[in-house]
Short mmCIF file of C-alpha atoms in Angstrom, two decimals:
data_model
loop_
_atom_site.label_atom_id
_atom_site.label_comp_id
_atom_site.label_asym_id
_atom_site.label_seq_id
_atom_site.Cartn_x
_atom_site.Cartn_y
_atom_site.Cartn_z
CA MET A 1 5.78 -30.32 7.21
CA ASP A 2 8.10 -27.58 4.93
CA LEU A 3 6.21 -26.38 2.19
CA THR A 4 8.11 -24.80 -0.49
CA PRO A 5 5.20 -21.91 -2.04
CA SER A 6 3.66 -23.47 -5.20
CA PRO A 7 5.42 -21.95 -8.56
CA LEU A 8 1.91 -20.94 -9.52
CA ALA A 9 1.10 -19.15 -6.93
CA LEU A 10 -1.04 -15.92 -7.08
CA PRO A 11 -0.73 -13.15 -5.08
CA PHE A 12 -3.86 -12.80 -2.35
CA PRO A 13 -5.99 -10.01 -4.06
CA VAL A 14 -7.14 -6.61 -2.12
CA MET A 15 -10.74 -7.46 -0.63
CA PRO A 16 -13.19 -5.53 0.92
CA THR A 17 -14.97 -5.88 4.15
CA ILE A 18 -18.26 -7.43 4.28
CA ALA A 19 -20.69 -5.76 6.47
CA GLY A 20 -22.30 -7.95 8.93
CA VAL A 21 -18.81 -10.62 8.84
CA GLU A 22 -16.23 -10.26 11.05
CA LEU A 23 -13.20 -12.67 11.75
CA GLN A 24 -10.95 -14.01 14.03
CA ALA A 25 -8.13 -16.51 13.62
CA VAL A 26 -5.88 -18.21 16.59
CA LYS A 27 -4.11 -21.15 17.44
CA ALA A 28 -5.74 -24.06 19.10
CA GLY A 29 -2.96 -26.53 18.62
CA TYR A 30 -4.43 -28.88 16.58
CA LYS A 31 -0.68 -29.73 15.26
CA ASP A 32 2.41 -29.17 16.39
CA TRP A 33 2.96 -26.19 14.57
CA ASP A 34 3.19 -22.38 15.32
CA ARG A 35 0.38 -20.76 13.54
CA ALA A 36 -3.63 -19.79 13.57
CA ASP A 37 -5.77 -22.83 12.83
CA LEU A 38 -9.13 -22.26 14.00
CA THR A 39 -10.93 -19.65 12.65
CA LEU A 40 -14.57 -17.94 13.94
CA VAL A 41 -16.72 -16.16 11.77
CA THR A 42 -19.45 -14.33 13.16
CA LEU A 43 -22.61 -13.12 11.30
CA SER A 44 -25.22 -10.99 11.58
CA PRO A 45 -28.67 -11.94 12.29
CA GLY A 46 -30.58 -13.20 9.54
CA THR A 47 -27.77 -14.01 7.49
CA ALA A 48 -28.87 -16.39 4.72
CA LEU A 49 -27.01 -19.74 4.30
CA ALA A 50 -26.30 -21.96 1.09
CA GLY A 51 -24.17 -25.33 0.98
CA VAL A 52 -22.77 -28.20 -1.08
CA PHE A 53 -20.96 -31.07 0.47
CA THR A 54 -19.05 -34.34 -0.38
CA ARG A 55 -20.77 -37.13 -1.57
CA SER A 56 -18.60 -39.43 0.39
CA ALA A 57 -20.37 -42.45 1.77
CA CYS A 58 -17.37 -41.84 4.73
CA ALA A 59 -17.95 -37.77 5.30
CA SER A 60 -17.11 -36.21 8.84
CA SER A 61 -19.89 -35.02 11.44
CA GLU A 62 -18.78 -31.60 10.58
CA VAL A 63 -20.53 -32.71 7.01
CA GLU A 64 -23.39 -34.91 7.86
CA ILE A 65 -24.81 -32.09 10.72
CA GLY A 66 -24.17 -28.85 8.54
CA ARG A 67 -26.34 -30.93 5.46
CA GLY A 68 -29.24 -30.54 7.80
CA GLN A 69 -28.36 -27.07 8.88
CA VAL A 70 -28.64 -25.61 4.84
CA LYS A 71 -31.91 -26.77 4.78
CA SER A 72 -32.43 -24.03 7.52
CA GLY A 73 -31.33 -21.33 5.22
CA VAL A 74 -30.15 -19.10 8.51
CA ALA A 75 -26.80 -19.08 10.29
CA ARG A 76 -25.00 -16.79 12.92
CA ALA A 77 -21.56 -18.51 12.52
CA LEU A 78 -18.65 -20.14 10.94
CA VAL A 79 -15.71 -22.30 13.01
CA VAL A 80 -12.97 -23.94 10.99
CA ASN A 81 -10.95 -26.39 12.41
CA ALA A 82 -7.20 -27.03 10.38
CA GLY A 83 -5.16 -29.88 10.98
CA ASN A 84 -7.47 -32.49 12.13
CA SER A 85 -10.55 -33.59 9.66
CA ASN A 86 -12.40 -35.12 13.10
CA ALA A 87 -13.45 -37.48 10.38
CA PHE A 88 -13.83 -41.35 11.14
CA THR A 89 -14.10 -40.70 14.51
CA GLY A 90 -17.80 -41.85 15.46
CA GLN A 91 -19.74 -40.14 18.20
CA ARG A 92 -16.41 -38.92 19.68
CA GLY A 93 -16.12 -36.87 16.36
CA ARG A 94 -19.71 -35.68 16.38
CA ASP A 95 -19.43 -34.67 20.52
CA VAL A 96 -16.93 -32.33 19.42
CA VAL A 97 -18.93 -30.58 16.61
CA GLU A 98 -22.08 -30.45 19.30
CA ALA A 99 -19.30 -28.94 22.02
CA ILE A 100 -18.59 -26.30 19.86
CA ARG A 101 -21.52 -25.51 18.21
CA THR A 102 -23.39 -25.32 22.31
CA ARG A 103 -20.22 -22.91 23.27
CA VAL A 104 -20.31 -20.22 20.26
CA GLY A 105 -24.50 -20.42 20.17
CA GLU A 106 -24.27 -19.43 24.11
CA ASP A 107 -21.42 -16.70 23.31
CA LEU A 108 -23.62 -15.32 20.32
CA GLY A 109 -27.18 -16.23 21.66
CA CYS A 110 -28.20 -18.25 19.03
CA GLU A 111 -29.43 -21.39 18.23
CA PRO A 112 -26.62 -24.18 18.23
CA ASP A 113 -28.35 -25.08 14.86
CA GLU A 114 -27.12 -21.49 13.35
CA VAL A 115 -23.57 -22.41 14.56
CA LEU A 116 -21.67 -23.83 11.10
CA VAL A 117 -18.67 -25.96 11.49
CA SER A 118 -16.22 -27.46 9.12
CA SER A 119 -12.64 -29.32 10.05
CA THR A 120 -10.03 -30.67 7.96
CA GLY A 121 -6.87 -32.62 8.50
CA VAL A 122 -5.74 -35.86 8.96
CA ILE A 123 -8.36 -38.53 9.33
CA GLY A 124 -9.35 -41.26 12.14
CA VAL A 125 -8.20 -38.63 14.92
CA PRO A 126 -10.75 -37.36 17.01
CA LEU A 127 -10.50 -33.46 17.02
CA PRO A 128 -9.50 -32.60 20.75
CA ILE A 129 -12.19 -31.18 22.60
CA ASP A 130 -10.14 -29.49 25.12
CA ARG A 131 -8.15 -27.15 22.68
CA ALA A 132 -11.58 -26.88 20.86
CA ARG A 133 -12.89 -25.30 23.73
CA GLU A 134 -9.70 -23.23 25.00
CA GLY A 135 -9.63 -22.26 20.93
CA ILE A 136 -13.21 -21.02 20.75
CA GLY A 137 -12.64 -19.16 23.99
CA ALA A 138 -9.70 -17.39 22.69
CA ALA A 139 -11.10 -16.72 19.11
CA LEU A 140 -13.89 -14.96 21.25
CA LYS A 141 -11.82 -12.48 22.98
CA ALA A 142 -9.36 -11.86 20.05
CA GLU A 143 -8.83 -8.56 17.60
CA PRO A 144 -10.59 -9.36 14.36
CA CYS A 145 -8.43 -10.62 11.58
CA ASP A 146 -8.07 -9.76 7.57
CA TRP A 147 -9.31 -12.34 4.78
CA GLU A 148 -5.93 -13.40 4.16
CA GLU A 149 -4.93 -14.02 7.84
CA ALA A 150 -8.41 -16.38 8.16
CA ALA A 151 -7.34 -17.59 4.48
CA LYS A 152 -4.07 -19.01 5.90
CA ALA A 153 -5.62 -19.80 9.16
CA ILE A 154 -8.15 -22.81 7.47
CA GLY A 155 -5.19 -24.53 5.16
CA THR A 156 -3.25 -27.44 5.70
CA THR A 157 -0.97 -28.68 3.36
CA ASP A 158 -1.67 -25.04 1.03
CA THR A 159 1.62 -23.24 0.21
CA PHE A 160 -0.18 -19.80 -0.18
CA ALA A 161 -3.49 -18.50 0.67
CA LYS A 162 -6.47 -18.16 -1.35
CA GLY A 163 -8.74 -15.57 -2.30
CA ALA A 164 -11.28 -13.91 -4.44
CA HIS A 165 -12.88 -10.82 -4.88
CA ALA A 166 -16.09 -10.14 -7.50
CA SER A 167 -19.09 -6.90 -7.28
CA ALA A 168 -22.32 -7.09 -8.83
CA MET A 169 -24.94 -4.10 -9.57
CA ILE A 170 -28.61 -4.94 -8.05
CA GLY A 171 -30.80 -1.67 -9.53
CA ASP A 172 -28.30 1.38 -7.84
CA THR A 173 -26.79 -0.92 -5.67
CA ARG A 174 -23.21 -2.40 -5.72
CA VAL A 175 -23.21 -5.62 -3.69
CA GLU A 176 -19.49 -6.96 -3.04
CA LEU A 177 -18.80 -10.58 -2.85
CA VAL A 178 -15.27 -12.06 -1.48
CA GLY A 179 -14.31 -15.92 -0.92
CA ILE A 180 -11.37 -17.85 0.93
CA ILE A 181 -10.48 -21.37 -0.03
CA LYS A 182 -8.12 -24.45 1.44
CA GLY A 183 -7.03 -27.27 -0.70
CA SER A 184 -3.94 -28.54 -2.14
CA GLY A 185 -4.39 -32.48 -2.53
CA MET A 186 -7.57 -34.96 -1.84
CA ILE A 187 -8.75 -32.94 -4.70
CA ALA A 188 -11.49 -34.53 -6.87
CA PRO A 189 -14.74 -32.80 -5.57
CA ASP A 190 -17.45 -34.86 -5.72
CA MET A 191 -20.25 -31.88 -4.88
CA ALA A 192 -18.30 -29.05 -3.67
CA THR A 193 -14.27 -29.11 -2.94
CA MET A 194 -12.25 -29.13 0.15
CA LEU A 195 -13.32 -26.05 2.16
CA GLY A 196 -14.45 -22.86 0.50
CA TYR A 197 -16.27 -19.84 2.17
CA VAL A 198 -18.34 -16.91 -0.33
CA PHE A 199 -19.32 -14.22 1.91
CA THR A 200 -21.87 -11.39 0.44
CA ASP A 201 -23.34 -8.04 1.52
CA ALA A 202 -26.41 -9.04 -0.82
CA HIS A 203 -30.22 -9.21 0.24
CA ILE A 204 -30.88 -12.36 -1.40
CA ALA A 205 -33.39 -15.58 -0.78
CA PRO A 206 -32.02 -18.62 0.90
CA ALA A 207 -33.43 -20.89 -1.41
CA LEU A 208 -32.14 -18.99 -4.46
CA LEU A 209 -28.64 -18.78 -2.98
CA GLN A 210 -28.33 -22.29 -3.00
CA GLU A 211 -29.99 -22.79 -6.01
CA MET A 212 -27.27 -20.53 -7.25
CA LEU A 213 -24.62 -22.05 -5.45
CA GLU A 214 -25.44 -25.51 -6.68
CA ALA A 215 -24.65 -24.06 -10.62
CA ALA A 216 -21.69 -22.54 -10.11
CA ASN A 217 -20.59 -25.06 -8.33
CA ALA A 218 -20.74 -27.92 -11.41
CA ARG A 219 -19.12 -25.14 -13.56
CA THR A 220 -16.19 -24.77 -11.36
CA PHE A 221 -15.76 -26.95 -8.35
CA ASN A 222 -16.75 -30.04 -9.84
CA CYS A 223 -14.47 -29.23 -12.92
CA ILE A 224 -11.04 -29.61 -10.93
CA THR A 225 -9.04 -32.23 -10.07
CA VAL A 226 -5.42 -32.40 -8.58
CA ASP A 227 -5.04 -36.25 -7.98
CA GLY A 228 -8.71 -37.86 -8.57
CA ASP A 229 -9.10 -38.37 -4.45
CA THR A 230 -12.61 -37.08 -3.57
CA SER A 231 -12.21 -36.32 0.50
CA THR A 232 -13.90 -36.83 3.77
CA SER A 233 -14.73 -32.95 4.55
CA ASP A 234 -15.27 -31.44 1.07
CA THR A 235 -17.94 -28.34 2.21
CA VAL A 236 -18.53 -24.81 -0.23
CA LEU A 237 -20.87 -22.60 2.07
CA ALA A 238 -22.57 -19.10 1.19
CA PHE A 239 -23.48 -16.47 3.61
CA ALA A 240 -25.11 -13.49 2.66
CA THR A 241 -25.51 -10.93 5.13
CA GLY A 242 -28.22 -8.44 3.31
CA LYS A 243 -26.54 -5.57 4.39
CA ALA A 244 -26.10 -4.14 1.30
CA ALA A 245 -29.83 -3.07 1.52
CA ASN A 246 -30.32 -3.85 -1.98
CA HIS A 247 -33.99 -4.93 -3.32
CA PRO A 248 -34.33 -7.96 -2.17
CA ILE A 249 -33.15 -11.02 -4.82
CA ALA A 250 -36.23 -13.28 -4.30
CA GLY A 251 -36.11 -14.97 -7.43
CA TRP A 252 -34.31 -15.34 -10.99
CA ASP A 253 -36.95 -12.35 -12.22
CA SER A 254 -35.54 -10.04 -9.32
CA PRO A 255 -33.48 -7.08 -10.96
CA GLY A 256 -30.16 -7.92 -10.93
CA ALA A 257 -30.40 -11.86 -10.57
CA ASP A 258 -28.51 -12.55 -13.28
CA ALA A 259 -25.18 -10.27 -12.32
CA PHE A 260 -24.97 -11.60 -8.95
CA ALA A 261 -25.02 -15.52 -10.12
CA ALA A 262 -22.45 -14.26 -12.55
CA ALA A 263 -20.45 -12.95 -9.78
CA LEU A 264 -21.05 -16.00 -7.73
CA ASN A 265 -19.82 -18.30 -10.88
CA ASP A 266 -16.94 -15.62 -11.25
CA VAL A 267 -15.74 -16.16 -7.51
CA CYS A 268 -16.31 -20.29 -7.07
CA ARG A 269 -14.07 -20.32 -10.65
CA GLN A 270 -11.38 -18.04 -9.25
CA LEU A 271 -11.36 -19.89 -6.27
CA ALA A 272 -11.54 -23.60 -8.03
CA GLN A 273 -8.62 -22.55 -9.85
CA LEU A 274 -6.75 -21.47 -6.93
CA VAL A 275 -6.75 -24.83 -5.56
CA VAL A 276 -5.52 -26.29 -8.67
CA ARG A 277 -2.68 -23.81 -8.92
CA ASP A 278 -1.67 -24.59 -5.28
CA GLY A 279 -1.89 -28.44 -6.26
CA GLU A 280 0.60 -30.70 -3.99
CA GLY A 281 3.80 -30.86 -6.27
CA ALA A 282 2.12 -28.86 -9.17
CA SER A 283 4.58 -27.31 -11.74
CA LYS A 284 1.83 -26.85 -14.27
CA PHE A 285 -1.59 -25.33 -14.71
CA ILE A 286 -3.50 -27.34 -17.50
CA ALA A 287 -6.85 -26.27 -18.53
CA VAL A 288 -8.30 -29.25 -20.22
CA ARG A 289 -10.94 -28.30 -22.89
CA VAL A 290 -13.38 -30.76 -24.77
CA SER A 291 -15.74 -30.15 -27.51
CA GLY A 292 -17.79 -32.00 -29.68
CA ALA A 293 -19.13 -34.11 -26.84
CA ALA A 294 -22.68 -35.63 -26.72
CA SER A 295 -23.59 -33.15 -24.23
CA ASP A 296 -22.27 -30.83 -21.56
CA GLU A 297 -21.91 -33.65 -19.33
CA SER A 298 -20.28 -36.04 -21.44
CA ALA A 299 -17.81 -33.33 -22.03
CA ARG A 300 -17.12 -32.82 -18.44
CA HIS A 301 -16.50 -36.45 -17.77
CA VAL A 302 -14.17 -37.10 -20.67
CA GLY A 303 -12.43 -33.93 -19.10
CA LEU A 304 -11.88 -35.46 -15.82
CA ALA A 305 -10.69 -38.58 -17.48
CA ILE A 306 -7.77 -37.10 -19.38
CA ALA A 307 -7.14 -34.61 -16.26
CA ASN A 308 -7.33 -37.22 -13.91
CA SER A 309 -4.88 -40.03 -16.08
CA PRO A 310 -1.56 -40.47 -13.96
CA LEU A 311 0.01 -40.70 -17.73
CA VAL A 312 -1.73 -37.27 -19.26
CA LYS A 313 -0.37 -35.69 -16.03
CA THR A 314 3.24 -37.16 -15.83
CA ALA A 315 3.33 -36.22 -19.81
CA ILE A 316 2.80 -33.22 -19.00
CA ALA A 317 5.47 -32.79 -16.50
CA GLY A 318 8.29 -33.91 -18.53
CA GLU A 319 7.20 -31.97 -21.05
CA ASP A 320 6.44 -34.71 -23.71
CA ALA A 321 3.68 -33.84 -25.98
CA ASN A 322 2.44 -37.59 -26.59
CA TRP A 323 -1.15 -37.17 -27.09
CA GLY A 324 -1.10 -40.89 -27.68
CA ARG A 325 -2.16 -40.87 -23.84
CA VAL A 326 -4.55 -38.78 -24.54
CA VAL A 327 -6.53 -40.70 -26.73
CA MET A 328 -6.36 -43.67 -23.89
CA ALA A 329 -8.10 -41.65 -21.44
CA VAL A 330 -10.45 -40.42 -24.14
CA GLY A 331 -11.27 -44.18 -25.00
CA LYS A 332 -11.31 -45.25 -21.42
CA ALA A 333 -13.78 -42.21 -19.79
CA GLY A 334 -16.80 -44.70 -20.77
CA GLU A 335 -18.93 -41.40 -22.89
CA PRO A 336 -19.58 -41.73 -26.36
CA ALA A 337 -16.34 -40.91 -28.56
CA ASP A 338 -15.79 -41.99 -32.51
CA ARG A 339 -11.85 -42.57 -32.66
CA ASP A 340 -11.89 -41.28 -36.26
CA ARG A 341 -13.49 -38.04 -35.51
CA LEU A 342 -10.93 -37.65 -32.67
CA SER A 343 -8.58 -34.18 -32.45
CA ILE A 344 -6.01 -33.16 -30.27
CA ALA A 345 -4.24 -29.84 -29.87
CA PHE A 346 -1.70 -28.63 -27.27
CA GLY A 347 -1.87 -24.78 -26.98
CA SER A 348 -2.86 -23.96 -30.70
CA VAL A 349 -1.32 -26.70 -32.61
CA TRP A 350 -3.33 -29.38 -33.56
CA ALA A 351 -1.50 -32.65 -33.19
CA ALA A 352 -3.81 -34.81 -34.16
CA ARG A 353 -6.94 -34.49 -36.82
CA ASN A 354 -10.07 -36.90 -37.29
CA GLY A 355 -8.34 -39.90 -35.82
CA GLN A 356 -4.73 -40.01 -36.84
CA ALA A 357 -1.83 -37.85 -36.80
CA VAL A 358 -1.54 -34.39 -38.38
CA PRO A 359 0.26 -34.44 -41.67
CA ASP A 360 4.05 -32.88 -41.59
CA TYR A 361 2.86 -32.40 -37.24
CA ASP A 362 5.60 -29.84 -36.27
CA GLU A 363 6.07 -30.57 -32.73
CA ALA A 364 8.42 -27.66 -31.98
CA PRO A 365 5.81 -25.08 -31.31
CA VAL A 366 4.19 -27.96 -28.55
CA ALA A 367 7.32 -28.45 -27.06
CA GLU A 368 8.16 -24.70 -26.15
CA HIS A 369 4.43 -24.60 -24.89
CA LEU A 370 4.54 -27.69 -22.56
CA GLY A 371 7.61 -25.76 -21.34
CA GLY A 372 5.23 -22.82 -19.62
CA GLU A 373 3.70 -22.90 -16.65
CA GLU A 374 0.16 -22.35 -18.49
CA ILE A 375 -0.87 -25.40 -20.56
CA ASP A 376 -3.72 -25.39 -22.87
CA LEU A 377 -5.16 -29.13 -24.03
CA ALA A 378 -8.06 -28.92 -26.67
CA VAL A 379 -9.78 -31.96 -27.29
CA ASP A 380 -12.37 -32.39 -29.97
CA LEU A 381 -14.64 -35.63 -30.27
CA GLY A 382 -16.47 -34.25 -33.35
CA ILE A 383 -20.11 -35.87 -32.69
CA GLY A 384 -22.31 -33.26 -30.79
CA GLU A 385 -22.31 -29.48 -29.56
CA GLY A 386 -21.33 -30.50 -25.92
CA ARG A 387 -18.25 -28.73 -24.37
CA ALA A 388 -16.94 -28.25 -20.73
CA THR A 389 -13.67 -26.81 -19.48
CA VAL A 390 -11.51 -28.88 -17.08
CA TRP A 391 -8.58 -27.53 -14.92
CA THR A 392 -5.88 -29.76 -13.26
CA CYS A 393 -2.29 -29.55 -12.57
CA ASP A 394 0.85 -31.88 -13.47
CA LEU A 395 2.15 -35.06 -11.41
CA THR A 396 5.70 -34.31 -9.96
CA HIS A 397 7.54 -36.29 -7.60
CA ASP A 398 7.06 -33.80 -4.85
CA TYR A 399 3.69 -34.92 -4.75
CA ILE A 400 4.63 -38.65 -3.45
CA SER A 401 7.60 -36.36 -1.31
CA ILE A 402 4.35 -34.35 0.48
CA ASN A 403 1.70 -37.22 0.69
CA ALA A 404 4.49 -39.75 2.14
CA ASP A 405 4.88 -37.22 4.86
CA TYR A 406 1.67 -35.97 5.37
CA ARG A 407 1.00 -36.86 9.14
CA SER A 408 4.55 -36.05 10.34
#
């Protein structure tokens, strides 16, 4: 499948190496393509682990096994397979995951439970165990690669590599956080999103890292949508090697805990928005800002109802300021709302206030705003203090073309 780079793509950032993390990317040949599709990440002993996974009832074996592994709080390696999700493949799929974990564990001298595995791609086809074994063998002998190469290797229908970086001061020690992610379609996270990985050299307790990741996930990955579909394989993992030798972050009252949490949230937000920017067929990046809701969670639900509406998304694709479609989406969200208090704006222009069109509303500046690539849609429900921002993209003909051809 020949994929044109998204017009919303951002260049891959300069990202530092993380002490205790080594990357290898090789071609296992999971699909008929000439590119790396197996990534091996080796982690130093004692690396802390946190993770969130899809709530899909049809989750892959990788997800089912990973949920248990995260409880241990430690990791030594990560393997990511691209081109085949290994989901809905029964015992055969699970056997491949166990084989990968055993093979890597033997080489690193660690327990298989310390080896995380993720797979992404076509559903319903078992991951070829021979190619997986050969790929792992090649990866274990390969030269290290950089973050951008690893980000490319984990992609499927992604049109550009996605990475993010932030740092935080823990006392006098600077700690670094980097992240890579893949995702373009089947994006409506119900816990985390697609496949995303954050690495840091900070020394932090696994339980606190888990708590911080869950909080960041709620504000970032669970606030994006491309097409309203939740994957069987959605996974976000965080790894902390402790190599920065900072004073350990053991709890929220530890020095630097708030700074680290803010940096983690920043990396997750950047990654989440990059996925939306690469939404299949996307031509516009849309921020839906909801205020005046009954609660923050209610605001998020309203935002997602708007962001998932095909009618809203196609109107914006056509640069049509049809705010009536936004009214529709708010009304169907199942959240508290009052028609006569509802206000809607595109950019900085209010089209409707308190349940009716603004007198002398001038659509010209709105049309100009919708002609750009960065769209801001504001909705004020006028009934409370709840607020949330949801990020999405428009829906174009290209989305159909990409997904009609996906298995080829």
